[in-house]
Amino acid sequence: MWQDEVLEEIYKIREEHAKSFNYDLHEICKDLKKKQVAKNRKMITQPLIKLPS
């Protein structure tokens, strides 16, 4: 079976990150948000588009 080395590396990093927070999704998200702020990245949001009925 074909394996993608890049995806395997991403899965490994993701697993290590989750394990470091004991797989607590709340703590994982807090850490990712903290990293986002530290790198001064902005979230881009768009208003929802209402579709015609």
XYZ file of N, CA and C in Angstrom:
159
model
N 0.847 -1.186 0.000
C 0.000 0.000 0.000
C 0.887 1.242 0.000
N 0.472 2.243 -0.737
C 1.217 3.489 -0.865
C 1.076 4.328 0.401
N 2.185 4.905 0.867
C 2.160 5.765 2.048
C 2.723 7.127 1.695
N 2.090 8.155 2.226
C 2.522 9.525 2.006
C 3.387 9.933 3.197
N 4.667 10.152 2.961
C 5.604 10.482 4.041
C 5.261 11.805 4.712
N 4.770 12.758 3.941
C 4.409 14.060 4.511
C 3.237 13.903 5.472
N 2.219 13.169 5.043
C 1.072 12.940 5.928
C 1.469 12.163 7.170
N 2.329 11.186 7.015
C 2.794 10.414 8.164
C 3.476 11.326 9.187
N 4.277 12.257 8.710
C 4.961 13.209 9.607
C 3.953 14.121 10.292
N 2.951 14.586 9.556
C 1.901 15.433 10.146
C 1.151 14.665 11.223
N 0.799 13.408 10.933
C 0.095 12.586 11.921
C 0.940 12.387 13.174
N 2.238 12.196 12.995
C 3.149 12.000 14.127
C 3.204 13.258 14.993
N 3.340 14.415 14.365
C 3.407 15.685 15.105
C 2.093 15.936 15.829
N 0.987 15.690 15.147
C -0.334 15.890 15.753
C -0.525 14.970 16.950
N -0.112 13.730 16.820
C -0.227 12.768 17.917
C 0.612 13.185 19.119
N 1.846 13.620 18.864
C 2.723 14.065 19.955
C 2.148 15.285 20.659
N 1.580 16.212 19.887
C 0.986 17.417 20.476
C -0.206 17.036 21.349
N -1.082 16.188 20.835
C -2.251 15.763 21.608
C -1.840 15.001 22.864
N -0.847 14.143 22.740
C -0.376 13.367 23.889
C 0.190 14.277 24.975
N 0.847 15.362 24.563
C 1.441 16.277 25.548
C 0.375 16.972 26.395
N -0.874 16.988 25.911
C -1.981 17.572 26.668
C -2.945 16.497 27.151
N -2.458 15.258 27.189
C -3.254 14.126 27.666
C -4.565 13.998 26.889
N -4.510 14.333 25.598
C -5.645 14.231 24.681
C -6.846 15.061 25.124
N -6.597 16.124 25.899
C -7.660 17.025 26.358
C -7.895 18.073 25.270
N -9.013 17.948 24.560
C -9.284 18.815 23.424
C -9.329 20.288 23.814
N -9.888 20.592 24.968
C -9.952 21.977 25.448
C -8.544 22.549 25.603
N -7.649 21.799 26.195
C -6.273 22.271 26.406
C -5.507 22.368 25.080
N -5.756 21.435 24.181
C -5.106 21.476 22.871
C -5.514 22.751 22.139
N -6.807 23.067 22.137
C -7.297 24.275 21.470
C -6.747 25.537 22.118
N -6.677 25.557 23.448
C -6.099 26.724 24.133
C -4.653 26.933 23.707
N -3.902 25.859 23.603
C -2.508 25.960 23.193
C -2.384 26.473 21.756
N -3.215 25.956 20.861
C -3.163 26.400 19.467
C -3.540 27.877 19.339
N -4.529 28.321 20.124
C -4.913 29.740 20.100
C -3.783 30.605 20.641
N -3.120 30.126 21.700
C -1.997 30.864 22.275
C -0.876 31.010 21.252
N -0.594 29.946 20.519
C 0.443 29.997 19.491
C 0.050 30.943 18.365
N -1.223 30.964 18.040
C -1.706 31.847 16.982
C -1.504 33.311 17.382
N -1.823 33.647 18.624
C -1.643 35.015 19.110
C -0.166 35.368 19.155
N 0.653 34.445 19.598
C 2.091 34.694 19.708
C 2.716 34.984 18.355
N 2.179 34.392 17.307
C 2.717 34.622 15.966
C 2.039 35.799 15.280
N 1.156 36.481 16.011
C 0.470 37.677 15.522
C -0.310 37.386 14.240
N -0.955 36.254 14.200
C -1.774 35.907 13.041
C -3.214 36.307 13.306
N -3.864 36.751 12.283
C -5.244 37.199 12.425
C -6.189 36.206 11.775
N -7.333 36.046 12.406
C -8.380 35.211 11.834
C -9.158 36.056 10.836
N -9.406 35.508 9.699
C -10.201 36.198 8.704
C -11.570 35.548 8.698
N -12.566 36.348 8.936
C -13.918 35.812 8.940
C -14.754 36.585 7.926
N -15.711 35.932 7.389
C -16.625 36.558 6.457
C -18.036 36.370 6.974
N -18.892 37.362 6.756
C -20.272 37.177 7.192
C -20.924 36.064 6.377
N -21.888 35.414 6.994
C -22.600 34.359 6.304
C -23.396 34.942 5.137
N -23.425 34.231 4.073
C -24.188 34.665 2.899
C -25.544 33.973 2.950
N -26.590 34.777 2.933
C -27.934 34.207 2.949
C -28.307 33.823 1.532
N -28.651 32.579 1.376
C -29.077 32.086 0.076
C -30.539 32.404 -0.136
N -30.909 32.699 -1.364
C -32.332 32.982 -1.622
C -33.177 31.744 -1.345
N -34.363 31.971 -0.837
C -35.277 30.859 -0.507
C -35.942 30.298 -1.733
